[in-house]
PDB file of C-alpha atoms in Angstrom:
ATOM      1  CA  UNK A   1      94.325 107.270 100.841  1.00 46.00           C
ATOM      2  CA  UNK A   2      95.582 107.437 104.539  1.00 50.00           C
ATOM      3  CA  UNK A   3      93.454 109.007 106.574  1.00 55.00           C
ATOM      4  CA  UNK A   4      96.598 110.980 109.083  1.00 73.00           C
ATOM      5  CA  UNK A   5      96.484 114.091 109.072  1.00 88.00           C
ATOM      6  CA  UNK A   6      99.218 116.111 107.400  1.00 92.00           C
ATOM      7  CA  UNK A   7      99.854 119.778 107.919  1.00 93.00           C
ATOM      8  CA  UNK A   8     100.849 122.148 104.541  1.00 96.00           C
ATOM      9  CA  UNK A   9     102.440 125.076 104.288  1.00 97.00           C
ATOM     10  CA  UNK A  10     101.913 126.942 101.156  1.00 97.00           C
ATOM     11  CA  UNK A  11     104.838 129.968 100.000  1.00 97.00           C
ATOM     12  CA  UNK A  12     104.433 131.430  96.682  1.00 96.00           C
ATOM     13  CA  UNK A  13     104.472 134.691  95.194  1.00 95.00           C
ATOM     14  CA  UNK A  14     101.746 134.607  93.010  1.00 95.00           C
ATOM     15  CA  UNK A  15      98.293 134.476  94.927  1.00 96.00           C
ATOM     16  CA  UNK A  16      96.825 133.177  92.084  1.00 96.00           C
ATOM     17  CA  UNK A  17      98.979 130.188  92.398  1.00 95.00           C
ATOM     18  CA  UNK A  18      98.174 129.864  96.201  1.00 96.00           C
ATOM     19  CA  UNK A  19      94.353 130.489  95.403  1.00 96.00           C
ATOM     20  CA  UNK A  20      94.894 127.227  93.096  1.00 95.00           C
ATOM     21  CA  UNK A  21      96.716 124.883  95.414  1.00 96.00           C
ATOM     22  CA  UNK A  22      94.703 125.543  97.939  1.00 95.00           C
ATOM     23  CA  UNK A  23      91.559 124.877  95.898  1.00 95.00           C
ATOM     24  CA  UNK A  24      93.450 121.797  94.743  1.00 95.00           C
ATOM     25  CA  UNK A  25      94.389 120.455  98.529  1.00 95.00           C
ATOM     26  CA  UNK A  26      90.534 120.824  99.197  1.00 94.00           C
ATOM     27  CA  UNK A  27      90.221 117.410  97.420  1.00 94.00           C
ATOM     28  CA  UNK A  28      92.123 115.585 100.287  1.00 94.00           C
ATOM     29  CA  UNK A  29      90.660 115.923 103.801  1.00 93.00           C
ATOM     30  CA  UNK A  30      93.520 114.497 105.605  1.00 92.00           C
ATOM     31  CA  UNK A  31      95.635 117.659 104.334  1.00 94.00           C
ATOM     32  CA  UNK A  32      95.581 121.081 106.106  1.00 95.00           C
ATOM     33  CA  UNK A  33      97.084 124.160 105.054  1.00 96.00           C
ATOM     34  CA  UNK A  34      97.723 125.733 108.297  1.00 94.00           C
ATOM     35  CA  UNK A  35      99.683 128.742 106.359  1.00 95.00           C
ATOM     36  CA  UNK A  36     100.364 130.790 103.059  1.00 96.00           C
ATOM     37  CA  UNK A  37     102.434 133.454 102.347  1.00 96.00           C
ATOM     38  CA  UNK A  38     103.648 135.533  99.308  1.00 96.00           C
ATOM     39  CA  UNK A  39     106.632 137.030 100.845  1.00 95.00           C
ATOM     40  CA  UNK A  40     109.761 134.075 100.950  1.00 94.00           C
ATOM     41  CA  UNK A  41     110.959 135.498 104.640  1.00 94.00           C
ATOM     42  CA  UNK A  42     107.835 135.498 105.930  1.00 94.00           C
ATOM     43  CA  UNK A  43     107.012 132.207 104.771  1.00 94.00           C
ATOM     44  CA  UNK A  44     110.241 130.764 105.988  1.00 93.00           C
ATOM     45  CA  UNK A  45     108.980 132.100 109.620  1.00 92.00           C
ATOM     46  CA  UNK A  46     105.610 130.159 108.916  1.00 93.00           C
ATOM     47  CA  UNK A  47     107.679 127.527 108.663  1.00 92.00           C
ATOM     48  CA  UNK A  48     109.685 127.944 112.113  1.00 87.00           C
ATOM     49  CA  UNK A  49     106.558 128.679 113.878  1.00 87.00           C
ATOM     50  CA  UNK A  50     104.381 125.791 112.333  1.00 88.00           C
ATOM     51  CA  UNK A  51     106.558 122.908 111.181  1.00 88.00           C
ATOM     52  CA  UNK A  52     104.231 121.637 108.860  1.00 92.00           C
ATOM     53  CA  UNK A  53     104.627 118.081 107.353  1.00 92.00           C
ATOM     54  CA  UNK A  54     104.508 119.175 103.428  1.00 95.00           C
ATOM     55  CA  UNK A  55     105.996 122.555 102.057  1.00 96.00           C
ATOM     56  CA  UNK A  56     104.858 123.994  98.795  1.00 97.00           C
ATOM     57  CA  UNK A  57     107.667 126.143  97.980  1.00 95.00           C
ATOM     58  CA  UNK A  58     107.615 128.222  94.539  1.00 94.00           C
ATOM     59  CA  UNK A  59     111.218 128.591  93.520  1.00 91.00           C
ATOM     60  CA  UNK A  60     111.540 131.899  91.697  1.00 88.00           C
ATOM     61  CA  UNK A  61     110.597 134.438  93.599  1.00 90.00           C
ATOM     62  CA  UNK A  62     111.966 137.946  94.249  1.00 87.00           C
ATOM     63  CA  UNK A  63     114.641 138.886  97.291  1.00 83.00           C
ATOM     64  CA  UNK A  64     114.589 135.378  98.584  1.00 89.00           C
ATOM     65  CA  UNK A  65     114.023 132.770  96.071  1.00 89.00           C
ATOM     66  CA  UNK A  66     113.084 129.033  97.200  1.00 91.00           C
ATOM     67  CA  UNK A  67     116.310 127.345  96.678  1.00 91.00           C
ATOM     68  CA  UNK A  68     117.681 129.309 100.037  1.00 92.00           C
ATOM     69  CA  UNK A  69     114.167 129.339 101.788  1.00 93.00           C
ATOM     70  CA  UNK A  70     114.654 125.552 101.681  1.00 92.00           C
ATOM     71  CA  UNK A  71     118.072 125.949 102.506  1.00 90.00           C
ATOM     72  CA  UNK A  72     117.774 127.389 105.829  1.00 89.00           C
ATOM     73  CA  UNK A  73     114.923 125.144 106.732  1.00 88.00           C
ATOM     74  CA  UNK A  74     117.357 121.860 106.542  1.00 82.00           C
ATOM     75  CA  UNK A  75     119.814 123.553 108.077  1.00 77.00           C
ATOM     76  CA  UNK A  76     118.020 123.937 110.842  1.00 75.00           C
ATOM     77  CA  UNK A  77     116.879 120.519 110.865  1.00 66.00           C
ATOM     78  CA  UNK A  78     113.233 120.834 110.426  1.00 77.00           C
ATOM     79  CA  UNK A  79     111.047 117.813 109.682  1.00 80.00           C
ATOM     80  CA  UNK A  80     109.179 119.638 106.698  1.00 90.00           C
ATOM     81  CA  UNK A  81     109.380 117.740 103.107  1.00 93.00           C
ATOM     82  CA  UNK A  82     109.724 120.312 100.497  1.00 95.00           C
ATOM     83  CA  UNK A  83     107.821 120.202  97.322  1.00 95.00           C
ATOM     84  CA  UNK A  84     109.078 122.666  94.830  1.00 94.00           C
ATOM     85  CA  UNK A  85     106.202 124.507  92.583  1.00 92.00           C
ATOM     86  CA  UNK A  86     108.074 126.056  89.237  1.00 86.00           C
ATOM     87  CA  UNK A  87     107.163 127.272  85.533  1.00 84.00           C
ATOM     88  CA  UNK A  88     111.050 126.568  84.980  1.00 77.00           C
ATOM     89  CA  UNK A  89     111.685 123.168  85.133  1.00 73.00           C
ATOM     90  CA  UNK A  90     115.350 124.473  84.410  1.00 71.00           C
ATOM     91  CA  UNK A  91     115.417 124.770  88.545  1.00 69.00           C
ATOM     92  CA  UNK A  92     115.258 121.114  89.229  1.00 67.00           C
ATOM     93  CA  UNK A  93     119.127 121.007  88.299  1.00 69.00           C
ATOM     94  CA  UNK A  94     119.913 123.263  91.085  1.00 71.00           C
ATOM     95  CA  UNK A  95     117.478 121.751  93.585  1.00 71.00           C
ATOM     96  CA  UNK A  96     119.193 118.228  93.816  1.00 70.00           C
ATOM     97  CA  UNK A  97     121.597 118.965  96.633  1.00 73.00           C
ATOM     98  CA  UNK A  98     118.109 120.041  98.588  1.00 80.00           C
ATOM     99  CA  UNK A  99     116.780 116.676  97.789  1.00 84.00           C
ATOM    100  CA  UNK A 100     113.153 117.805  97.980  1.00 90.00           C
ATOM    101  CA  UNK A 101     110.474 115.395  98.165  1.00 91.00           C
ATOM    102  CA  UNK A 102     109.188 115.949  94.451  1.00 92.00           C
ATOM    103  CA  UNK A 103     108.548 118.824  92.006  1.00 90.00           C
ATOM    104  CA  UNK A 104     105.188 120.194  90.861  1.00 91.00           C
ATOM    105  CA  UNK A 105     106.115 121.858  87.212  1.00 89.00           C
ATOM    106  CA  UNK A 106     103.148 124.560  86.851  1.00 89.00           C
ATOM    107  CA  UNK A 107     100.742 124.173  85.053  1.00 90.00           C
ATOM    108  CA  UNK A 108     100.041 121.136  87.226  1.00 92.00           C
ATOM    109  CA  UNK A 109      96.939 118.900  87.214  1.00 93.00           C
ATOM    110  CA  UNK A 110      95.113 117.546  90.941  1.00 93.00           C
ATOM    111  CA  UNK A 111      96.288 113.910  89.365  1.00 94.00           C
ATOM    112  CA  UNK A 112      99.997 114.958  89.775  1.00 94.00           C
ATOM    113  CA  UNK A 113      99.157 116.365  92.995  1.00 94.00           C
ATOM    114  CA  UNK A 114      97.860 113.075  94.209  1.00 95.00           C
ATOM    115  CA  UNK A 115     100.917 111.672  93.263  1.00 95.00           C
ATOM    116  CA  UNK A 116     103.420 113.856  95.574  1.00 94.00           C
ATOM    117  CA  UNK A 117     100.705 113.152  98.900  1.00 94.00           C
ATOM    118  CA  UNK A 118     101.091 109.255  97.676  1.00 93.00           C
ATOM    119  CA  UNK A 119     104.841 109.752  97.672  1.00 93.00           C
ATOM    120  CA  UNK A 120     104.945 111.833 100.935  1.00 93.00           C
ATOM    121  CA  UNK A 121     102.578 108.893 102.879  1.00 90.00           C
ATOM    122  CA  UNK A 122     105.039 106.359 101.486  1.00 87.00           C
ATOM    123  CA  UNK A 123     107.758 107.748 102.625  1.00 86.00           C
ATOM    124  CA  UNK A 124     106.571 108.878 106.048  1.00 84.00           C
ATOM    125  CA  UNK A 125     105.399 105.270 106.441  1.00 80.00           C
ATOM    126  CA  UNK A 126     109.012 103.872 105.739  1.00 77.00           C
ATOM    127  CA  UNK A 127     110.322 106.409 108.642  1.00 75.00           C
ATOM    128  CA  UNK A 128     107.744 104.949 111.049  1.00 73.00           C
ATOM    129  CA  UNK A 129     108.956 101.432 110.247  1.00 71.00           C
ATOM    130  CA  UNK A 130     112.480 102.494 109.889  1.00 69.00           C
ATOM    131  CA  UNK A 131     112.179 103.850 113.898  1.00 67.00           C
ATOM    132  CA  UNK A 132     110.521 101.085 114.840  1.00 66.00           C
ATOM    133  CA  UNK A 133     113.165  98.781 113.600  1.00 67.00           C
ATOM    134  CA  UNK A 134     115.898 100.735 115.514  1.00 66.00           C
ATOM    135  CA  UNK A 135     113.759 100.956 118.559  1.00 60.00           C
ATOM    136  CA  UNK A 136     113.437  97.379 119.028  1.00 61.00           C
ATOM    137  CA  UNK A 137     117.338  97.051 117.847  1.00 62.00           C
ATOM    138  CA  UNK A 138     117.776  99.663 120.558  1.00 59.00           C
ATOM    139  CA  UNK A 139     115.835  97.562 123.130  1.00 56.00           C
ATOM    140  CA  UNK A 140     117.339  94.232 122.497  1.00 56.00           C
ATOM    141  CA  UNK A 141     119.794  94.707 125.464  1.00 55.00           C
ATOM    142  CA  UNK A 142     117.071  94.374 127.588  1.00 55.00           C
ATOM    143  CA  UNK A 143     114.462  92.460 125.985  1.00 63.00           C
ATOM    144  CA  UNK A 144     114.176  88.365 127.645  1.00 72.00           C
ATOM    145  CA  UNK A 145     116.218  85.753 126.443  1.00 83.00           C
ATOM    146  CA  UNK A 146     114.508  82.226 125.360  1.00 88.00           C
ATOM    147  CA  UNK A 147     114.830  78.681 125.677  1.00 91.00           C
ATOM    148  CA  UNK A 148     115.921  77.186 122.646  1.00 93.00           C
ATOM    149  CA  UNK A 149     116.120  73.442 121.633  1.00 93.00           C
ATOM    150  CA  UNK A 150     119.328  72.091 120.174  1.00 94.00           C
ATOM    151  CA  UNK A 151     120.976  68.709 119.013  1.00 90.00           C
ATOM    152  CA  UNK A 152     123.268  68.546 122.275  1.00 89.00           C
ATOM    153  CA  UNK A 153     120.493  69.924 125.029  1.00 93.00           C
ATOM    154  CA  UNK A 154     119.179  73.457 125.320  1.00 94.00           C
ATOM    155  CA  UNK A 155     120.540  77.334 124.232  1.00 94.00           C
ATOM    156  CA  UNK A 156     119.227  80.253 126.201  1.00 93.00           C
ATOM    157  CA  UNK A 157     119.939  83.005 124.415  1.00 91.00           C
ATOM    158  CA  UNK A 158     118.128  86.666 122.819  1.00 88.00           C
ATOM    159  CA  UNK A 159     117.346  87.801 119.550  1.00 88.00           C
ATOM    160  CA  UNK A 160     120.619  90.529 120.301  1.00 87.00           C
ATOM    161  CA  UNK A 161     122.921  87.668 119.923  1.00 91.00           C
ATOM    162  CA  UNK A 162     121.581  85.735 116.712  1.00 93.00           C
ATOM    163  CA  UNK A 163     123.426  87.221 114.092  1.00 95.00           C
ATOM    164  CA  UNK A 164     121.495  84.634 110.960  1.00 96.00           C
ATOM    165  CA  UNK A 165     119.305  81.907 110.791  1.00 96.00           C
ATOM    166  CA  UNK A 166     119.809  79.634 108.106  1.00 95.00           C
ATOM    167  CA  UNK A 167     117.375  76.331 106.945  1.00 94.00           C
ATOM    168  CA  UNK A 168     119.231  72.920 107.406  1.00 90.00           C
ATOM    169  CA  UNK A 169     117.097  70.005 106.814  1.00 88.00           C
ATOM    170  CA  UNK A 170     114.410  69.792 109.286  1.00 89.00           C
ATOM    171  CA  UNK A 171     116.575  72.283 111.645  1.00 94.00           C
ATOM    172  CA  UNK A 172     118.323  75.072 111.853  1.00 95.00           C
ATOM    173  CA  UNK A 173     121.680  76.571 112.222  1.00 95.00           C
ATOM    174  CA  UNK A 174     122.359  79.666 114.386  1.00 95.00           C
ATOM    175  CA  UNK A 175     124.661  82.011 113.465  1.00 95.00           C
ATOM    176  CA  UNK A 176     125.245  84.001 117.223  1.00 95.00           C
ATOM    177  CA  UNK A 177     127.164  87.096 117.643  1.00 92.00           C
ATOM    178  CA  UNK A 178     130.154  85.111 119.610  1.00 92.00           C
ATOM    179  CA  UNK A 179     131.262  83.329 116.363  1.00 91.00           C
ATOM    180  CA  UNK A 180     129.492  79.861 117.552  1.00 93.00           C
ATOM    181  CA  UNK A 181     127.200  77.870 115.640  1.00 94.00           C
ATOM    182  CA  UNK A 182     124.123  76.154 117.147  1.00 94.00           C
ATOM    183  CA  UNK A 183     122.039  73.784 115.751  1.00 95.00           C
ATOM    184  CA  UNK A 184     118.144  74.168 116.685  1.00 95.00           C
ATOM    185  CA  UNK A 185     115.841  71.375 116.448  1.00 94.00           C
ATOM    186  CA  UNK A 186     113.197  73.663 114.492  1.00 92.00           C
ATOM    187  CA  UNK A 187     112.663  74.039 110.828  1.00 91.00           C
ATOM    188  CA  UNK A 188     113.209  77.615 109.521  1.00 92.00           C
ATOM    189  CA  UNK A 189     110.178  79.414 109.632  1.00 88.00           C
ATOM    190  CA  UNK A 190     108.498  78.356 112.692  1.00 89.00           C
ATOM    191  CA  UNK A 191     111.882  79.554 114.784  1.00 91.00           C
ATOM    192  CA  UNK A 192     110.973  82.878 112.852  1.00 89.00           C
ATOM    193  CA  UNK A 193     107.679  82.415 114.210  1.00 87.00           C
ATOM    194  CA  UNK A 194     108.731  82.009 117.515  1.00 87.00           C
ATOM    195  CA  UNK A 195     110.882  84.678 117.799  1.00 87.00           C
ATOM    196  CA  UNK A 196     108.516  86.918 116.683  1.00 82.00           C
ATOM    197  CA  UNK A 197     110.880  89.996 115.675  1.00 82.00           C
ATOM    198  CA  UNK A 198     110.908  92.739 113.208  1.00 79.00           C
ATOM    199  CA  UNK A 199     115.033  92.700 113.626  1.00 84.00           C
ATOM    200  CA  UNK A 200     114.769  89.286 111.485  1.00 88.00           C
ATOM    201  CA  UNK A 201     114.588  90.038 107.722  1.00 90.00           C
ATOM    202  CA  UNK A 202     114.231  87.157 105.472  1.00 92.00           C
ATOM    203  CA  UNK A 203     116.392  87.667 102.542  1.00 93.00           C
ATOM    204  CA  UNK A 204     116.201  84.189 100.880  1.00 92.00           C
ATOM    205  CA  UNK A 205     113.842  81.055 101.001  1.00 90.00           C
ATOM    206  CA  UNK A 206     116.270  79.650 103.340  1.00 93.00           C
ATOM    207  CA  UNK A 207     118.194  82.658 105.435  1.00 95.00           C
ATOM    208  CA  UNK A 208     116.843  84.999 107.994  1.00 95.00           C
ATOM    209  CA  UNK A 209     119.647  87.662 108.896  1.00 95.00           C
ATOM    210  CA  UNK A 210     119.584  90.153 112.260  1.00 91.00           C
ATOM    211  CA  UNK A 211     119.103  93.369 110.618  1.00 88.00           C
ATOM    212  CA  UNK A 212     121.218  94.866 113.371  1.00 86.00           C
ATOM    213  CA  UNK A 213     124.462  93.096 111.763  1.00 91.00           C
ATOM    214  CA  UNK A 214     123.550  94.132 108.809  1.00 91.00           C
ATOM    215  CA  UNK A 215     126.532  96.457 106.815  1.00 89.00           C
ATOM    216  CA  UNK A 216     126.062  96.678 103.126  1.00 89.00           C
ATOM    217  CA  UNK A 217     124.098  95.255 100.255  1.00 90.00           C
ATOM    218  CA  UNK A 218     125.509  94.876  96.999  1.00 91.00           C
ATOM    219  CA  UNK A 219     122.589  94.876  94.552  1.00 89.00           C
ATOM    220  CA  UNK A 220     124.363  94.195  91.469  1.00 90.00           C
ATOM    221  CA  UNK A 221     125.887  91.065  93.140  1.00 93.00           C
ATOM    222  CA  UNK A 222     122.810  89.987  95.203  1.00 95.00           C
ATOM    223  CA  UNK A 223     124.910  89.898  98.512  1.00 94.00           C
ATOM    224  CA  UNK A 224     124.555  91.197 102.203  1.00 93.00           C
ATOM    225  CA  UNK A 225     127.463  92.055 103.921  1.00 94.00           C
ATOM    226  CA  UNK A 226     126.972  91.133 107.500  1.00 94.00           C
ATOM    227  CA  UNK A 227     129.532  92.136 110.407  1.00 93.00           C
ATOM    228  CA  UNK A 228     129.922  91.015 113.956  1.00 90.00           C
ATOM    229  CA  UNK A 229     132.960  91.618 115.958  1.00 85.00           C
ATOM    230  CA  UNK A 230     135.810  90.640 113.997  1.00 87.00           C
ATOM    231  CA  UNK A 231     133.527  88.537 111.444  1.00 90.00           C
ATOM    232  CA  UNK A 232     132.344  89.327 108.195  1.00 92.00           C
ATOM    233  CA  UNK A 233     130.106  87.063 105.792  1.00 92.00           C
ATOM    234  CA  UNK A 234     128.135  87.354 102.725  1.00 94.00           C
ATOM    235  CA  UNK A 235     125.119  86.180 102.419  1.00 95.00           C
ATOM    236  CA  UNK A 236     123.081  85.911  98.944  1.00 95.00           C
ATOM    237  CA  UNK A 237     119.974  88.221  98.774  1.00 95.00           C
ATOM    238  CA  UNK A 238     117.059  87.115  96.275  1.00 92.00           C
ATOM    239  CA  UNK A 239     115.641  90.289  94.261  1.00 88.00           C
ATOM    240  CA  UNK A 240     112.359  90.235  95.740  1.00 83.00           C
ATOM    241  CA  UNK A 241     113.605  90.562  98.966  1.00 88.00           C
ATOM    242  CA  UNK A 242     116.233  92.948  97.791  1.00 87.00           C
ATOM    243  CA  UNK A 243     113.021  94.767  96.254  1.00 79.00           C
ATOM    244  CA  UNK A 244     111.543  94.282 100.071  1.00 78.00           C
ATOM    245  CA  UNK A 245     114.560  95.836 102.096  1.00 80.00           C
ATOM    246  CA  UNK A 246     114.869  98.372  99.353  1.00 75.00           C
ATOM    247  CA  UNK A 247     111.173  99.843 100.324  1.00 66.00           C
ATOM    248  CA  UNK A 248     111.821  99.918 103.736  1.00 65.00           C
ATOM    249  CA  UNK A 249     114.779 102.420 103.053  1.00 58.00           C
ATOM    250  CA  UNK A 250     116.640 101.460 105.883  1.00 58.00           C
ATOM    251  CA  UNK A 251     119.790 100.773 104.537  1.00 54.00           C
ATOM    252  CA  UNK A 252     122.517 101.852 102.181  1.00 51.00           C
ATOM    253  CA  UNK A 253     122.909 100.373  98.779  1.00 49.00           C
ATOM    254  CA  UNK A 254     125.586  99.834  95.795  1.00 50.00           C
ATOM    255  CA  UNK A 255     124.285 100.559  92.337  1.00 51.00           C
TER     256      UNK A 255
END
């Protein structure tokens, strides 16, 4: 298991049910409970004052049940995924507009637990890539153009302007954001290579599209919808590198 720390608040009216948790979180020393509270308002200030990575939230609970307490925490924006901690699974109905991270029905195991911090890592991890992505998109307008052999000469040009990169032969054709087409004197993958860039995505044996231009992917079609300017095209999408750009959660999808 990853080895980053992650900070866990723990609001529940039953200190039983705290006593438990707690015991249970013992059995993963990157996680530290940095709070608990029986009292929903109070907890919710724990919250404010802590903003802890992982909330376990009990949902029925008197004067302020955890529905609202989880509420008012994404409405004010906070960082905190919410796991909700019930004896009524009845609640989950009403929790979907929350979106929490995952449910823990009581009585609840350490294996189930170890699921949830699995599916909290996971999904921190895709955030980290997802910012990273849109960091270097972000820093494209600056970043140095390169020298790039063609059929007719040379094309300097940056990784901003490529819109795809598709296989032709022994070479390849640019796709660049101006509508033109350039033909590199470079197979496929080693151009990949040499550009070096996390903006690329690879979503077929022989296509590389700029993530940047990316609009829409149709999943029940296998198609990317990529727009530049006034230009639109579709590009197929295999399903294991649907199943790629899927995990990286960077996009949205049709069913």
């Amino acid at each position: 298991m990853d080895s980053t720390n992650i900070s866990a608040i723990i609001i529940d009216d039953e200190p039983e049910a705290i006593h438990l948790l707690e015991m249970y979180l013992r059995f993963f020393p990157n996680i530290q409970v940095t709070g608990k509270e029986t009292q929903a308002q109070k907890g919710l200030d724990l919250v404010k004052q802590n903003l802890p990575d992982l909330v376990f939230l009990d949902i029925d609970m008197p004067d302020m049940n955890g529905l609202q307490v989880a509420d008012q925490i994404h409405s004010e924006n906070f960082r905190s995924e919410i796991v909700f901690t019930t004896a009524h699974p009845k609640y989950a109905y009403d929790a979907i507009d929350i979106q929490p991270l995952d449910f823990l029905v009581k009585p609840f195991c350490i294996e189930d637990l170890e699921i949830v911090i699995h599916k909290f890592q996971e999904k921190t991890e895709k955030k980290k890539f997802s910012r990273k992505v849109e960091l270097f998109i972000q820093s494209q307008s600056d970043a140095p153009k390169i020298k790039l052999p063609t059929t007719n000469g040379v094309l300097i040009t940056g990784v901003k302007d490529i819109v795809m990169m598709k296989s032709k032969a022994n070479n390849c054709n640019l796709y660049l954001q101006d509508g033109t087409i350039e033909t590199i004197t470079r197979n496929l993958n080693i151009l990949a290579e040499t550009l070096n860039s996390p903006a690329l995505f690879k979503v077929s044996r022989s296509t590389f599209i700029n993530l940047k231009y990316l609009k829409r992917v149709d999943k029940k079609n296998l198609k990317c919808l990529i727009s530049f300017g006034h230009n639109v095209l579709e590009e197929d999408i295999t399903k294991s590198h649907l199943l790629h750009l899927e995990k990286l959660d960077l996009f949205p999808t049709l069913p």
